[in-house]
mmCIF file of C-alpha atoms in Angstrom:
data_model
loop_
_atom_site.group_PDB
_atom_site.id
_atom_site.type_symbol
_atom_site.label_atom_id
_atom_site.label_comp_id
_atom_site.label_asym_id
_atom_site.label_seq_id
_atom_site.Cartn_x
_atom_site.Cartn_y
_atom_site.Cartn_z
ATOM 1 C CA UNK A 46 -5.126 -16.366 -16.080
ATOM 2 C CA UNK A 47 -2.297 -14.989 -18.073
ATOM 3 C CA UNK A 48 0.718 -13.666 -17.157
ATOM 4 C CA UNK A 49 1.862 -10.287 -18.107
ATOM 5 C CA UNK A 50 5.409 -9.041 -18.797
ATOM 6 C CA UNK A 51 6.601 -5.251 -18.520
ATOM 7 C CA UNK A 52 10.066 -4.119 -19.847
ATOM 8 C CA UNK A 53 11.871 -2.713 -18.684
ATOM 9 C CA UNK A 54 11.141 -2.469 -15.132
ATOM 10 C CA UNK A 55 13.167 0.659 -14.455
ATOM 11 C CA UNK A 56 13.496 3.793 -17.090
ATOM 12 C CA UNK A 57 15.640 6.811 -15.939
ATOM 13 C CA UNK A 58 15.532 9.279 -18.518
ATOM 14 C CA UNK A 59 16.647 13.140 -18.848
ATOM 15 C CA UNK A 60 13.923 15.485 -19.869
ATOM 16 C CA UNK A 61 12.879 16.202 -23.105
ATOM 17 C CA UNK A 62 13.776 12.417 -23.925
ATOM 18 C CA UNK A 63 11.587 10.086 -25.593
ATOM 19 C CA UNK A 64 10.954 6.284 -24.401
ATOM 20 C CA UNK A 65 8.863 3.089 -25.452
ATOM 21 C CA UNK A 66 7.494 0.628 -22.812
ATOM 22 C CA UNK A 67 6.274 -2.755 -23.758
ATOM 23 C CA UNK A 68 3.937 -5.609 -22.264
ATOM 24 C CA UNK A 69 3.772 -9.091 -23.650
ATOM 25 C CA UNK A 70 1.086 -11.060 -22.786
ATOM 26 C CA UNK A 71 0.907 -14.760 -22.319
ATOM 27 C CA UNK A 72 -2.204 -15.253 -24.227
ATOM 28 C CA UNK A 73 -4.975 -13.227 -26.777
ATOM 29 C CA UNK A 74 -6.640 -10.749 -24.534
ATOM 30 C CA UNK A 75 -9.831 -8.550 -25.177
ATOM 31 C CA UNK A 76 -9.058 -5.679 -23.511
ATOM 32 C CA UNK A 77 -5.787 -3.979 -22.881
ATOM 33 C CA UNK A 78 -5.275 -0.824 -21.020
ATOM 34 C CA UNK A 79 -1.933 1.596 -19.329
ATOM 35 C CA UNK A 80 -2.251 3.454 -16.572
ATOM 36 C CA UNK A 81 0.090 5.624 -15.154
ATOM 37 C CA UNK A 82 0.808 6.017 -10.998
ATOM 38 C CA UNK A 83 1.955 8.653 -9.872
ATOM 39 C CA UNK A 84 4.328 9.479 -6.648
ATOM 40 C CA UNK A 85 1.541 9.654 -4.973
ATOM 41 C CA UNK A 86 0.162 6.494 -5.342
ATOM 42 C CA UNK A 87 -3.045 8.083 -7.509
ATOM 43 C CA UNK A 88 -3.746 5.336 -10.630
ATOM 44 C CA UNK A 89 -4.676 7.434 -13.553
ATOM 45 C CA UNK A 90 -5.731 5.102 -16.963
ATOM 46 C CA UNK A 91 -4.298 6.022 -19.983
ATOM 47 C CA UNK A 92 -5.517 4.327 -22.559
ATOM 48 C CA UNK A 93 -8.076 1.656 -23.742
ATOM 49 C CA UNK A 94 -6.262 -0.026 -26.235
ATOM 50 C CA UNK A 95 -7.202 -3.587 -27.257
ATOM 51 C CA UNK A 96 -5.713 -2.950 -30.596
ATOM 52 C CA UNK A 97 -4.611 -0.197 -32.956
ATOM 53 C CA UNK A 98 -3.251 3.179 -32.101
ATOM 54 C CA UNK A 99 -4.115 5.609 -29.986
ATOM 55 C CA UNK A 100 -2.332 9.157 -29.064
ATOM 56 C CA UNK A 101 -3.473 11.358 -26.218
ATOM 57 C CA UNK A 102 -0.891 14.164 -26.442
ATOM 58 C CA UNK A 103 3.132 13.073 -25.711
ATOM 59 C CA UNK A 104 1.463 9.945 -25.182
ATOM 60 C CA UNK A 105 0.100 7.231 -28.025
ATOM 61 C CA UNK A 106 0.021 3.342 -27.679
ATOM 62 C CA UNK A 107 0.323 0.624 -29.797
ATOM 63 C CA UNK A 108 -1.474 -2.617 -29.524
ATOM 64 C CA UNK A 109 -0.829 -5.464 -31.931
ATOM 65 C CA UNK A 110 -3.383 -8.135 -30.713
ATOM 66 C CA UNK A 111 -2.676 -11.187 -33.308
ATOM 67 C CA UNK A 112 0.992 -10.700 -31.414
ATOM 68 C CA UNK A 113 0.099 -10.217 -27.879
ATOM 69 C CA UNK A 114 1.880 -7.369 -27.085
ATOM 70 C CA UNK A 115 1.299 -3.736 -26.268
ATOM 71 C CA UNK A 116 3.697 -0.518 -26.470
ATOM 72 C CA UNK A 117 3.426 2.856 -24.737
ATOM 73 C CA UNK A 118 5.263 5.659 -26.124
ATOM 74 C CA UNK A 119 6.505 9.190 -24.044
ATOM 75 C CA UNK A 120 7.744 11.820 -26.068
ATOM 76 C CA UNK A 121 9.415 14.659 -24.963
ATOM 77 C CA UNK A 122 9.280 13.316 -21.293
ATOM 78 C CA UNK A 123 8.544 15.589 -18.438
ATOM 79 C CA UNK A 124 9.265 15.594 -14.876
ATOM 80 C CA UNK A 125 5.240 15.158 -13.947
ATOM 81 C CA UNK A 126 5.732 11.639 -16.307
ATOM 82 C CA UNK A 127 7.929 10.091 -13.038
ATOM 83 C CA UNK A 128 6.279 7.269 -11.268
ATOM 84 C CA UNK A 129 4.880 3.624 -12.222
ATOM 85 C CA UNK A 130 3.107 2.793 -15.650
ATOM 86 C CA UNK A 131 1.438 -0.620 -15.456
ATOM 87 C CA UNK A 132 -0.563 -2.305 -18.153
ATOM 88 C CA UNK A 133 -3.340 -4.505 -17.911
ATOM 89 C CA UNK A 134 -5.100 -7.362 -19.904
ATOM 90 C CA UNK A 135 -8.488 -8.650 -19.619
ATOM 91 C CA UNK A 136 -9.720 -12.214 -21.117
ATOM 92 C CA UNK A 137 -13.667 -12.129 -21.172
ATOM 93 C CA UNK A 138 -13.732 -15.639 -20.013
ATOM 94 C CA UNK A 139 -11.832 -15.141 -16.801
ATOM 95 C CA UNK A 140 -13.905 -11.301 -16.126
ATOM 96 C CA UNK A 141 -10.766 -9.674 -14.246
ATOM 97 C CA UNK A 142 -7.685 -7.596 -15.421
ATOM 98 C CA UNK A 143 -4.261 -8.980 -14.717
ATOM 99 C CA UNK A 144 -1.448 -6.512 -14.304
ATOM 100 C CA UNK A 145 2.203 -6.215 -15.248
ATOM 101 C CA UNK A 146 4.347 -5.378 -12.148
ATOM 102 C CA UNK A 147 5.147 -1.992 -13.790
ATOM 103 C CA UNK A 148 7.729 -0.022 -15.265
ATOM 104 C CA UNK A 149 9.447 2.101 -12.717
ATOM 105 C CA UNK A 150 10.404 5.810 -14.758
ATOM 106 C CA UNK A 151 11.722 8.463 -13.154
ATOM 107 C CA UNK A 152 12.355 11.351 -15.319
ATOM 108 C CA UNK A 153 15.385 13.768 -14.322
ATOM 109 C CA UNK A 154 15.241 17.442 -14.850
ATOM 110 C CA UNK B 28 -19.523 12.027 -9.296
ATOM 111 C CA UNK B 29 -17.091 11.775 -12.322
ATOM 112 C CA UNK B 30 -14.715 10.259 -9.305
ATOM 113 C CA UNK B 31 -14.629 7.100 -7.063
ATOM 114 C CA UNK B 32 -14.320 7.516 -3.750
ATOM 115 C CA UNK B 33 -12.483 5.702 -0.844
ATOM 116 C CA UNK B 34 -12.257 6.501 2.385
ATOM 117 C CA UNK B 35 -10.306 6.658 4.483
ATOM 118 C CA UNK B 36 -7.276 7.264 2.593
ATOM 119 C CA UNK B 37 -4.919 5.901 5.145
ATOM 120 C CA UNK B 38 -6.041 3.401 8.214
ATOM 121 C CA UNK B 39 -3.705 1.654 10.712
ATOM 122 C CA UNK B 40 -4.830 -1.287 12.390
ATOM 123 C CA UNK B 41 -2.941 -3.407 15.475
ATOM 124 C CA UNK B 42 -3.084 -6.754 14.538
ATOM 125 C CA UNK B 43 -6.256 -9.264 15.078
ATOM 126 C CA UNK B 44 -8.312 -6.204 14.807
ATOM 127 C CA UNK B 45 -11.183 -5.182 12.327
ATOM 128 C CA UNK B 46 -10.677 -3.372 9.240
ATOM 129 C CA UNK B 47 -13.487 -1.375 6.731
ATOM 130 C CA UNK B 48 -12.786 -0.206 3.967
ATOM 131 C CA UNK B 49 -15.098 1.870 1.568
ATOM 132 C CA UNK B 50 -15.572 2.815 -1.737
ATOM 133 C CA UNK B 51 -18.549 5.025 -3.764
ATOM 134 C CA UNK B 52 -18.617 4.643 -7.630
ATOM 135 C CA UNK B 53 -18.919 7.042 -10.446
ATOM 136 C CA UNK B 54 -22.610 7.465 -10.595
ATOM 137 C CA UNK B 55 -24.166 5.415 -13.384
ATOM 138 C CA UNK B 56 -21.118 2.506 -13.150
ATOM 139 C CA UNK B 57 -22.297 -0.855 -12.304
ATOM 140 C CA UNK B 58 -19.245 -2.765 -11.900
ATOM 141 C CA UNK B 59 -17.006 -2.474 -8.762
ATOM 142 C CA UNK B 60 -13.966 -3.855 -8.246
ATOM 143 C CA UNK B 61 -11.529 -4.683 -5.250
ATOM 144 C CA UNK B 62 -7.505 -4.656 -5.513
ATOM 145 C CA UNK B 63 -4.717 -5.067 -2.964
ATOM 146 C CA UNK B 64 -1.519 -3.470 -4.487
ATOM 147 C CA UNK B 65 1.318 -4.719 -2.180
ATOM 148 C CA UNK B 66 4.736 -4.447 -2.306
ATOM 149 C CA UNK B 67 7.087 -4.415 -5.602
ATOM 150 C CA UNK B 68 3.927 -3.512 -7.545
ATOM 151 C CA UNK B 69 1.940 -6.105 -7.523
ATOM 152 C CA UNK B 70 -1.783 -5.702 -8.299
ATOM 153 C CA UNK B 71 -3.828 -8.867 -6.858
ATOM 154 C CA UNK B 72 -7.993 -8.974 -7.828
ATOM 155 C CA UNK B 73 -9.847 -9.841 -5.032
ATOM 156 C CA UNK B 74 -13.860 -9.257 -5.737
ATOM 157 C CA UNK B 75 -15.764 -7.833 -7.913
ATOM 158 C CA UNK B 76 -19.719 -6.767 -7.932
ATOM 159 C CA UNK B 77 -22.702 -5.814 -10.647
ATOM 160 C CA UNK B 78 -24.540 -3.703 -8.614
ATOM 161 C CA UNK B 79 -25.132 -5.319 -5.529
ATOM 162 C CA UNK B 80 -24.282 -8.911 -6.678
ATOM 163 C CA UNK B 81 -21.319 -10.709 -6.324
ATOM 164 C CA UNK B 82 -19.868 -10.932 -9.889
ATOM 165 C CA UNK B 83 -16.517 -12.876 -9.324
ATOM 166 C CA UNK B 84 -14.979 -13.357 -6.072
ATOM 167 C CA UNK B 85 -12.054 -15.829 -6.512
ATOM 168 C CA UNK B 86 -9.555 -13.561 -5.721
ATOM 169 C CA UNK B 87 -11.261 -13.395 -2.075
ATOM 170 C CA UNK B 88 -9.628 -14.732 0.683
ATOM 171 C CA UNK B 89 -12.752 -16.070 2.304
ATOM 172 C CA UNK B 90 -11.551 -16.401 5.955
ATOM 173 C CA UNK B 91 -11.200 -13.077 6.773
ATOM 174 C CA UNK B 92 -12.433 -11.025 3.936
ATOM 175 C CA UNK B 93 -15.575 -9.674 3.368
ATOM 176 C CA UNK B 94 -17.507 -7.230 1.108
ATOM 177 C CA UNK B 95 -20.631 -6.344 0.065
ATOM 178 C CA UNK B 96 -22.382 -3.091 -1.903
ATOM 179 C CA UNK B 97 -25.520 -2.542 -1.122
ATOM 180 C CA UNK B 98 -27.839 -0.075 -3.189
ATOM 181 C CA UNK B 99 -27.670 3.816 -1.780
ATOM 182 C CA UNK B 100 -24.404 2.928 0.143
ATOM 183 C CA UNK B 101 -20.933 3.140 -0.687
ATOM 184 C CA UNK B 102 -19.319 -0.501 -1.170
ATOM 185 C CA UNK B 103 -17.177 -1.770 1.879
ATOM 186 C CA UNK B 104 -14.129 -4.159 1.557
ATOM 187 C CA UNK B 105 -13.867 -5.574 5.486
ATOM 188 C CA UNK B 106 -10.821 -7.677 7.068
ATOM 189 C CA UNK B 107 -11.470 -9.415 10.162
ATOM 190 C CA UNK B 108 -8.846 -10.582 12.412
ATOM 191 C CA UNK B 109 -5.887 -8.077 10.663
ATOM 192 C CA UNK B 110 -2.596 -10.083 10.109
ATOM 193 C CA UNK B 111 0.508 -7.967 9.127
ATOM 194 C CA UNK B 112 0.605 -9.162 5.654
ATOM 195 C CA UNK B 113 -2.564 -7.693 5.121
ATOM 196 C CA UNK B 114 -0.576 -4.111 4.939
ATOM 197 C CA UNK B 115 -1.183 -2.881 1.690
ATOM 198 C CA UNK B 116 -3.041 -0.226 -0.489
ATOM 199 C CA UNK B 117 -6.468 -1.826 -1.099
ATOM 200 C CA UNK B 118 -7.874 0.067 -4.650
ATOM 201 C CA UNK B 119 -10.967 0.035 -5.773
ATOM 202 C CA UNK B 120 -12.519 0.690 -9.286
ATOM 203 C CA UNK B 121 -15.337 1.181 -11.036
ATOM 204 C CA UNK B 122 -16.639 0.701 -14.758
ATOM 205 C CA UNK B 123 -19.672 0.845 -16.905
ATOM 206 C CA UNK B 124 -19.166 -2.855 -17.825
ATOM 207 C CA UNK B 125 -17.416 -5.735 -16.619
ATOM 208 C CA UNK B 126 -14.790 -5.293 -19.900
ATOM 209 C CA UNK B 127 -13.644 -2.380 -18.563
ATOM 210 C CA UNK B 128 -15.494 0.390 -20.490
ATOM 211 C CA UNK B 129 -14.385 3.231 -18.481
ATOM 212 C CA UNK B 130 -12.385 2.130 -16.101
ATOM 213 C CA UNK B 131 -11.379 4.356 -13.103
ATOM 214 C CA UNK B 132 -10.038 3.753 -9.896
ATOM 215 C CA UNK B 133 -9.853 5.578 -6.828
ATOM 216 C CA UNK B 134 -7.225 7.262 -4.833
ATOM 217 C CA UNK B 135 -6.926 4.141 -2.740
ATOM 218 C CA UNK B 136 -6.602 3.565 1.154
ATOM 219 C CA UNK B 137 -3.491 2.549 2.335
ATOM 220 C CA UNK B 138 -3.878 -0.103 5.352
ATOM 221 C CA UNK B 139 -1.040 -0.409 7.985
ATOM 222 C CA UNK B 140 -1.371 -3.301 10.402
ATOM 223 C CA UNK B 141 0.835 -3.175 13.593
#
């Protein structure tokens, strides 16, 4: 399998602040996804991003596949952004996603 | 539908009892995946299906866990003789492909073994 390391493990922001979350992989991945688990436990797929940059509203993600990392940017954070952000990587030989341990984000009003 | 439907949302079992969890994938998705989320956010892959066929079962503790995906029925994950350490949230996800296109999670079943 692969090791997935996320940083920081915990993050506290004031509403309106920007942040960058990072995900490192021990090996090259064929597929990479970012998920948000809200305080009620629901998992939402944010980005499918094996390489390049994508944007969706205040969120954007960049994956540099050759250097085995991905970044998730949150701009103008809102309290509804609180929760745990997971990245997960998939290598075709292994047929399953490997998850990081998450970044727990708390956005304060 | 456009969501992965998991039932029940909560399940409480005494140690040694059986637990059965259900998952209805998104229509048109051929792949179903089961994950176990324990304390400290750790996700453990259990098993995946391609339609009704087991695709990858390398994560399954086979002595007590079993799973099925039968035609025209929700997929199921069954735990015989539950143990305290089985307490976790069990997530099901479905996808159009095993590479993860359209990967969507259900809302999970929280299993508490007492």
